[in-house]
């Protein structure tokens, strides 16, 4: 179906009718059409695609830059590497992976663990925000990150930094003896049936950890459903249930947003339901609400520009205040979900 509204074209795939009352569905889509930076909005319930909308020239076959939502994918790759024995433990220290960049004088830095990197608790001076440009323009990204001073003891409070995620990609590359891209293609994308193109690499050839992965919106939805289904897709256990549980356990909290964070996943509560989401700059989201068997994926224009923060907030609130409550009140009683286990 093709709908033209003013100067904006919206492409709707042939999907099942959304489980909303018509007036609620109309309100959700009308609100979405008011967001000039929005490119796609996809909703699945119990593995069934129930709404798929594209805006502003976006298409189902076009990949989008996930920006920092890539961190959730990198977390999945770390879990797969642990499952397959390439990595020993999230408590492994990074010193053994980067001895050439961590001399004896950096004893505290050597104690930073894989878990510290996953949870943004390395306490290295961040390479995001105002420090981002200087970092990615450096001649050696890994060395630059590891040369940053420690602000506090490793394992303390969260400081958001993409450098943490890039160290994960670098140590993964060493552990698996193949590129992060090849590992992602072989053990995640291919089993999901989702093509994944190569993405940006640092000057030493390490694929960017935590940014710049490109996937289609349907690929994002499939990745969210993988976590909804506790690591299982297309009849195979791609990621262990144990890693899903560990990834989605609240472990720290952002000082600037107040939201909880696990292993590369943000954590909140929508309409009283635990909600887990991948979040990328500009409005790239993958929301997973296990109690409702709900996954929502959205993409947006990632470039800086006027209204970017307001746009992100609007997409977030559209899911939190309209889609989740709308699904909750209209699901048939036959829809049940196994909750994510959070063992003490």
CSV table of C-alpha atoms in Angstrom, one decimal:
chain,number,residue,atom,x,y,z
A,1,UNK,CA,0.0,0.0,0.0
A,2,UNK,CA,1.3,3.5,-0.9
A,3,UNK,CA,0.0,6.5,1.0
A,4,UNK,CA,0.9,10.1,0.0
A,5,UNK,CA,0.5,12.7,2.6
A,6,UNK,CA,1.4,16.3,1.5
A,7,UNK,CA,5.0,16.1,0.3
A,8,UNK,CA,5.8,13.0,2.3
A,9,UNK,CA,5.5,9.4,1.0
A,10,UNK,CA,4.9,6.5,3.3
A,11,UNK,CA,5.4,2.9,2.1
A,12,UNK,CA,3.5,0.3,4.1
A,13,UNK,CA,4.3,-3.4,3.6
A,14,UNK,CA,1.6,-6.1,3.4
A,15,UNK,CA,1.5,-7.0,7.1
A,16,UNK,CA,-1.0,-8.3,9.5
A,17,UNK,CA,-3.5,-5.8,10.8
A,18,UNK,CA,-2.0,-4.1,13.8
A,19,UNK,CA,-3.5,-5.2,17.1
A,20,UNK,CA,-4.8,-1.7,17.9
A,21,UNK,CA,-8.2,-0.2,17.6
A,22,UNK,CA,-8.4,1.8,14.4
A,23,UNK,CA,-8.4,5.2,16.1
A,24,UNK,CA,-5.3,4.3,18.2
A,25,UNK,CA,-3.5,3.0,15.1
A,26,UNK,CA,-4.4,6.2,13.2
A,27,UNK,CA,-3.1,8.3,16.1
A,28,UNK,CA,0.2,6.4,16.3
A,29,UNK,CA,0.8,6.7,12.5
A,30,UNK,CA,-0.3,10.3,12.5
A,31,UNK,CA,2.2,11.1,15.2
A,32,UNK,CA,4.9,9.2,13.4
A,33,UNK,CA,4.3,11.2,10.2
A,34,UNK,CA,4.8,14.4,12.2
A,35,UNK,CA,8.5,13.4,12.9
A,36,UNK,CA,10.6,14.7,10.0
A,37,UNK,CA,13.7,12.7,11.0
A,38,UNK,CA,11.9,9.3,11.2
A,39,UNK,CA,12.7,6.8,8.5
A,40,UNK,CA,11.1,3.5,9.7
A,41,UNK,CA,8.8,2.1,12.4
A,42,UNK,CA,8.3,-1.7,12.6
A,43,UNK,CA,6.3,-3.6,15.2
A,44,UNK,CA,6.2,-7.4,15.8
A,45,UNK,CA,4.1,-9.4,18.3
A,46,UNK,CA,4.9,-13.0,19.1
A,47,UNK,CA,7.2,-13.1,16.0
A,48,UNK,CA,4.6,-11.7,13.6
A,49,UNK,CA,5.2,-8.5,11.8
A,50,UNK,CA,2.1,-6.4,12.5
A,51,UNK,CA,3.2,-3.0,11.3
A,52,UNK,CA,5.9,-1.8,8.9
A,53,UNK,CA,6.1,1.8,7.9
A,54,UNK,CA,8.8,3.7,5.9
A,55,UNK,CA,9.2,7.5,5.7
A,56,UNK,CA,11.1,10.0,3.7
A,57,UNK,CA,12.4,7.8,0.9
A,58,UNK,CA,13.5,4.9,3.2
A,59,UNK,CA,12.8,1.3,2.0
A,60,UNK,CA,12.8,-2.1,3.5
A,61,UNK,CA,15.9,-3.2,1.5
A,62,UNK,CA,18.0,-0.2,2.5
A,63,UNK,CA,20.4,-0.5,5.3
A,64,UNK,CA,20.6,2.2,8.0
A,65,UNK,CA,23.4,3.2,10.3
A,66,UNK,CA,22.6,1.9,13.7
A,67,UNK,CA,25.1,4.3,15.4
A,68,UNK,CA,25.4,3.2,19.1
A,69,UNK,CA,22.7,0.6,18.8
A,70,UNK,CA,25.7,-1.3,17.4
A,71,UNK,CA,26.9,-1.7,21.0
A,72,UNK,CA,24.1,-4.2,21.7
A,73,UNK,CA,25.2,-6.2,18.7
A,74,UNK,CA,28.8,-6.2,19.9
A,75,UNK,CA,27.6,-7.4,23.3
A,76,UNK,CA,25.9,-10.3,21.5
A,77,UNK,CA,29.2,-11.2,19.7
A,78,UNK,CA,31.0,-11.2,23.1
A,79,UNK,CA,28.4,-13.6,24.4
A,80,UNK,CA,28.8,-15.9,21.3
A,81,UNK,CA,32.5,-15.9,21.8
A,82,UNK,CA,32.1,-16.9,25.4
A,83,UNK,CA,29.6,-19.6,24.5
A,84,UNK,CA,32.1,-21.0,21.9
A,85,UNK,CA,35.1,-20.9,24.2
A,86,UNK,CA,37.0,-18.1,22.4
A,87,UNK,CA,36.8,-16.0,25.6
A,88,UNK,CA,37.2,-17.4,29.1
A,89,UNK,CA,35.0,-15.1,31.2
A,90,UNK,CA,33.6,-11.6,31.5
A,91,UNK,CA,35.9,-11.3,34.5
A,92,UNK,CA,39.0,-11.7,32.4
A,93,UNK,CA,41.3,-8.7,32.6
A,94,UNK,CA,42.2,-6.8,29.5
A,95,UNK,CA,46.0,-6.7,30.4
A,96,UNK,CA,46.7,-9.9,28.6
A,97,UNK,CA,45.0,-8.7,25.4
A,98,UNK,CA,46.9,-5.4,25.1
A,99,UNK,CA,50.4,-5.9,26.7
A,100,UNK,CA,52.0,-3.7,24.1
A,101,UNK,CA,49.9,-0.7,25.2
A,102,UNK,CA,49.8,-1.3,29.0
A,103,UNK,CA,53.2,-1.1,30.5
A,104,UNK,CA,53.9,-2.1,34.1
A,105,UNK,CA,53.1,1.5,35.3
A,106,UNK,CA,49.5,0.9,34.1
A,107,UNK,CA,48.8,-1.8,36.7
A,108,UNK,CA,45.3,-0.6,37.5
A,109,UNK,CA,44.3,-0.3,33.8
A,110,UNK,CA,45.4,-4.0,33.4
A,111,UNK,CA,42.7,-5.0,36.0
A,112,UNK,CA,39.9,-3.6,33.8
A,113,UNK,CA,37.7,-6.5,32.9
A,114,UNK,CA,35.6,-7.4,29.9
A,115,UNK,CA,32.5,-6.8,32.1
A,116,UNK,CA,33.8,-3.3,32.9
A,117,UNK,CA,33.9,-2.6,29.2
A,118,UNK,CA,30.4,-4.1,28.5
A,119,UNK,CA,28.9,-2.0,31.3
A,120,UNK,CA,30.9,1.3,30.6
A,121,UNK,CA,32.6,1.0,34.0
A,122,UNK,CA,36.2,1.0,32.9
A,123,UNK,CA,36.7,4.4,34.4
A,124,UNK,CA,39.0,5.5,31.6
A,125,UNK,CA,38.5,9.1,30.5
A,126,UNK,CA,35.7,8.9,27.9
A,127,UNK,CA,36.2,9.1,24.1
A,128,UNK,CA,32.6,10.0,23.4
A,129,UNK,CA,31.0,13.4,23.2
A,130,UNK,CA,33.6,16.3,23.2
A,131,UNK,CA,36.5,13.8,23.0
A,132,UNK,CA,35.1,11.7,20.1
A,133,UNK,CA,36.5,13.7,17.2
A,134,UNK,CA,40.1,13.7,18.6
A,135,UNK,CA,39.8,9.9,19.2
A,136,UNK,CA,38.6,8.9,15.7
A,137,UNK,CA,41.1,11.2,14.1
A,138,UNK,CA,44.0,9.6,16.0
A,139,UNK,CA,46.4,7.2,14.3
A,140,UNK,CA,45.8,4.4,16.7
A,141,UNK,CA,42.4,4.1,18.3
A,142,UNK,CA,43.1,1.3,20.7
A,143,UNK,CA,46.3,2.9,22.0
A,144,UNK,CA,44.5,6.3,22.3
A,145,UNK,CA,41.7,4.8,24.5
A,146,UNK,CA,44.2,2.9,26.7
A,147,UNK,CA,46.3,6.0,27.1
A,148,UNK,CA,43.4,7.9,28.7
A,149,UNK,CA,43.8,8.5,32.4
A,150,UNK,CA,41.7,6.6,34.9
A,151,UNK,CA,39.1,8.9,36.5
A,152,UNK,CA,38.3,6.4,39.3
A,153,UNK,CA,38.8,2.7,40.2
A,154,UNK,CA,37.7,0.3,37.4
A,155,UNK,CA,34.3,-1.2,38.1
A,156,UNK,CA,32.9,1.9,39.8
A,157,UNK,CA,30.1,4.1,38.3
A,158,UNK,CA,29.3,4.2,34.6
A,159,UNK,CA,30.9,6.7,32.3
A,160,UNK,CA,29.5,6.3,28.7
A,161,UNK,CA,32.4,5.9,26.2
A,162,UNK,CA,32.4,4.3,22.8
A,163,UNK,CA,36.1,3.6,23.4
A,164,UNK,CA,35.1,0.8,25.8
A,165,UNK,CA,33.2,-0.9,23.0
A,166,UNK,CA,36.0,-0.5,20.6
A,167,UNK,CA,38.3,-2.3,23.0
A,168,UNK,CA,35.8,-5.1,23.0
A,169,UNK,CA,36.1,-5.4,19.2
A,170,UNK,CA,39.9,-5.3,19.4
A,171,UNK,CA,40.2,-8.0,22.1
A,172,UNK,CA,37.6,-10.1,20.3
A,173,UNK,CA,39.6,-9.9,17.1
A,174,UNK,CA,42.6,-11.2,19.0
A,175,UNK,CA,40.7,-14.0,20.7
A,176,UNK,CA,38.9,-15.3,17.7
A,177,UNK,CA,41.7,-14.7,15.2
A,178,UNK,CA,39.4,-13.3,12.6
A,179,UNK,CA,37.8,-9.9,12.1
A,180,UNK,CA,34.8,-8.8,14.1
A,181,UNK,CA,32.9,-8.5,10.8
A,182,UNK,CA,33.7,-12.0,9.8
A,183,UNK,CA,32.7,-13.3,13.2
A,184,UNK,CA,29.5,-11.3,13.1
A,185,UNK,CA,28.6,-12.6,9.7
A,186,UNK,CA,29.4,-16.2,10.4
A,187,UNK,CA,27.9,-16.6,13.9
A,188,UNK,CA,25.1,-14.0,14.0
A,189,UNK,CA,24.0,-12.5,10.7
A,190,UNK,CA,24.0,-15.6,8.6
A,191,UNK,CA,22.2,-17.7,11.2
A,192,UNK,CA,19.6,-15.0,11.5
A,193,UNK,CA,19.3,-14.8,7.7
A,194,UNK,CA,20.3,-11.1,7.7
A,195,UNK,CA,23.0,-9.8,5.4
A,196,UNK,CA,25.5,-7.6,7.1
A,197,UNK,CA,27.9,-5.4,5.1
A,198,UNK,CA,31.4,-4.5,6.3
A,199,UNK,CA,31.6,-1.3,8.3
A,200,UNK,CA,34.2,1.2,9.3
A,201,UNK,CA,37.6,0.0,10.6
A,202,UNK,CA,40.2,1.8,12.6
A,203,UNK,CA,43.7,2.6,11.1
A,204,UNK,CA,44.9,-0.9,12.3
A,205,UNK,CA,42.0,-2.6,10.6
A,206,UNK,CA,39.9,-3.4,13.7
A,207,UNK,CA,36.2,-3.0,12.9
A,208,UNK,CA,34.6,-0.2,14.8
A,209,UNK,CA,33.3,-1.5,18.1
A,210,UNK,CA,30.0,0.1,19.1
A,211,UNK,CA,29.2,2.2,16.1
A,212,UNK,CA,28.6,2.3,12.4
A,213,UNK,CA,27.1,-1.1,11.9
A,214,UNK,CA,24.5,-1.0,9.1
A,215,UNK,CA,21.4,-3.2,9.0
A,216,UNK,CA,18.0,-3.0,7.5
A,217,UNK,CA,15.1,-2.2,9.9
A,218,UNK,CA,13.9,-5.8,9.4
A,219,UNK,CA,17.3,-7.0,10.5
A,220,UNK,CA,17.1,-4.8,13.6
A,221,UNK,CA,13.7,-6.4,14.3
A,222,UNK,CA,15.0,-9.9,13.9
A,223,UNK,CA,17.8,-9.1,16.3
A,224,UNK,CA,15.3,-7.9,18.9
A,225,UNK,CA,13.3,-11.0,18.4
A,226,UNK,CA,16.5,-13.1,19.0
A,227,UNK,CA,16.6,-11.6,22.5
A,228,UNK,CA,12.9,-11.9,22.9
A,229,UNK,CA,13.2,-15.7,22.1
A,230,UNK,CA,16.1,-16.1,24.6
A,231,UNK,CA,18.8,-16.5,21.9
A,232,UNK,CA,16.9,-18.8,19.6
A,233,UNK,CA,16.1,-18.1,16.0
A,234,UNK,CA,15.3,-20.3,12.9
A,235,UNK,CA,15.4,-23.5,15.0
A,236,UNK,CA,18.9,-22.8,16.4
A,237,UNK,CA,20.3,-21.5,19.6
A,238,UNK,CA,22.5,-18.7,18.4
A,239,UNK,CA,23.2,-17.2,21.8
A,240,UNK,CA,22.9,-19.0,25.1
A,241,UNK,CA,19.9,-18.3,27.3
A,242,UNK,CA,22.4,-17.6,30.1
A,243,UNK,CA,24.0,-14.8,28.1
A,244,UNK,CA,20.6,-13.2,27.4
A,245,UNK,CA,19.8,-13.2,31.1
A,246,UNK,CA,23.2,-11.8,32.0
A,247,UNK,CA,23.0,-9.1,29.3
A,248,UNK,CA,19.6,-7.8,30.4
A,249,UNK,CA,20.3,-7.7,34.1
A,250,UNK,CA,20.6,-4.1,35.4
A,251,UNK,CA,24.2,-3.6,36.5
A,252,UNK,CA,24.8,0.2,36.6
A,253,UNK,CA,23.0,3.4,35.9
A,254,UNK,CA,23.7,6.4,33.7
A,255,UNK,CA,24.5,9.6,35.6
A,256,UNK,CA,23.0,11.7,32.8
A,257,UNK,CA,19.8,9.8,31.9
A,258,UNK,CA,19.2,7.9,35.2
A,259,UNK,CA,18.4,4.8,33.1
A,260,UNK,CA,19.8,1.3,34.0
A,261,UNK,CA,22.3,-0.4,31.8
A,262,UNK,CA,23.3,-4.0,31.3
A,263,UNK,CA,25.7,-5.5,28.9
A,264,UNK,CA,25.2,-3.1,26.0
A,265,UNK,CA,21.5,-2.8,26.6
A,266,UNK,CA,19.5,0.0,28.2
A,267,UNK,CA,16.8,-1.0,30.7
A,268,UNK,CA,13.5,0.8,31.6
A,269,UNK,CA,9.9,0.0,32.4
A,270,UNK,CA,7.0,0.8,30.0
A,271,UNK,CA,3.5,0.5,31.4
A,272,UNK,CA,4.9,-1.6,34.3
A,273,UNK,CA,6.7,-4.0,32.0
A,274,UNK,CA,10.5,-4.4,32.0
A,275,UNK,CA,11.7,-3.0,28.6
A,276,UNK,CA,15.2,-3.5,27.1
A,277,UNK,CA,16.5,-1.4,24.2
A,278,UNK,CA,19.4,-0.8,21.9
A,279,UNK,CA,19.8,3.0,21.4
A,280,UNK,CA,21.7,4.8,18.7
A,281,UNK,CA,22.4,8.4,18.1
A,282,UNK,CA,19.6,10.3,16.4
A,283,UNK,CA,16.8,7.8,17.1
A,284,UNK,CA,17.9,4.3,16.2
A,285,UNK,CA,16.0,2.0,18.6
A,286,UNK,CA,15.3,-1.7,19.1
A,287,UNK,CA,12.8,-2.2,22.0
A,288,UNK,CA,12.1,-5.6,23.5
A,289,UNK,CA,9.2,-6.1,25.9
A,290,UNK,CA,9.1,-9.8,26.8
A,291,UNK,CA,5.9,-9.7,28.8
A,292,UNK,CA,4.0,-8.6,25.7
A,293,UNK,CA,6.2,-10.6,23.2
A,294,UNK,CA,6.7,-7.2,21.6
A,295,UNK,CA,9.6,-5.9,19.6
A,296,UNK,CA,9.7,-2.4,18.0
A,297,UNK,CA,12.4,-1.1,15.7
A,298,UNK,CA,12.9,2.4,14.5
A,299,UNK,CA,15.4,4.2,12.4
A,300,UNK,CA,15.9,7.9,11.9
A,301,UNK,CA,18.2,10.4,10.2
A,302,UNK,CA,21.5,10.0,12.2
A,303,UNK,CA,23.1,13.2,11.2
A,304,UNK,CA,23.4,16.1,13.7
A,305,UNK,CA,20.7,18.7,13.1
A,306,UNK,CA,18.0,20.8,14.6
A,307,UNK,CA,15.5,18.9,16.7
A,308,UNK,CA,17.6,15.7,17.1
A,309,UNK,CA,17.2,15.4,20.8
A,310,UNK,CA,13.5,16.3,20.7
A,311,UNK,CA,13.1,13.7,17.9
A,312,UNK,CA,14.7,10.9,20.0
A,313,UNK,CA,12.5,11.8,22.9
A,314,UNK,CA,9.4,11.8,20.7
A,315,UNK,CA,10.2,8.3,19.3
A,316,UNK,CA,10.8,7.0,22.8
A,317,UNK,CA,7.6,8.4,24.1
A,318,UNK,CA,5.6,7.0,21.1
A,319,UNK,CA,6.7,3.5,22.1
A,320,UNK,CA,6.4,4.1,25.8
A,321,UNK,CA,3.0,5.9,25.9
A,322,UNK,CA,1.2,4.7,22.8
A,323,UNK,CA,2.5,1.4,21.4
A,324,UNK,CA,3.2,-0.6,24.6
A,325,UNK,CA,-0.1,0.4,26.3
A,326,UNK,CA,-2.0,-0.2,23.1
A,327,UNK,CA,-0.5,-3.7,22.6
A,328,UNK,CA,-1.0,-4.5,26.3
A,329,UNK,CA,-4.8,-3.8,26.4
A,330,UNK,CA,-5.5,-5.5,23.1
A,331,UNK,CA,-3.6,-8.7,23.2
A,332,UNK,CA,-5.6,-12.0,23.2
A,333,UNK,CA,-5.3,-14.0,26.4
A,334,UNK,CA,-3.4,-16.7,24.5
A,335,UNK,CA,-0.3,-14.5,24.2
A,336,UNK,CA,2.0,-15.2,27.0
A,337,UNK,CA,5.7,-14.8,27.4
A,338,UNK,CA,8.5,-16.3,29.4
A,339,UNK,CA,10.1,-13.5,31.3
A,340,UNK,CA,13.8,-12.8,31.2
A,341,UNK,CA,15.3,-14.5,34.2
A,342,UNK,CA,17.3,-12.3,36.6
A,343,UNK,CA,18.9,-14.7,39.1
A,344,UNK,CA,20.2,-13.2,42.3
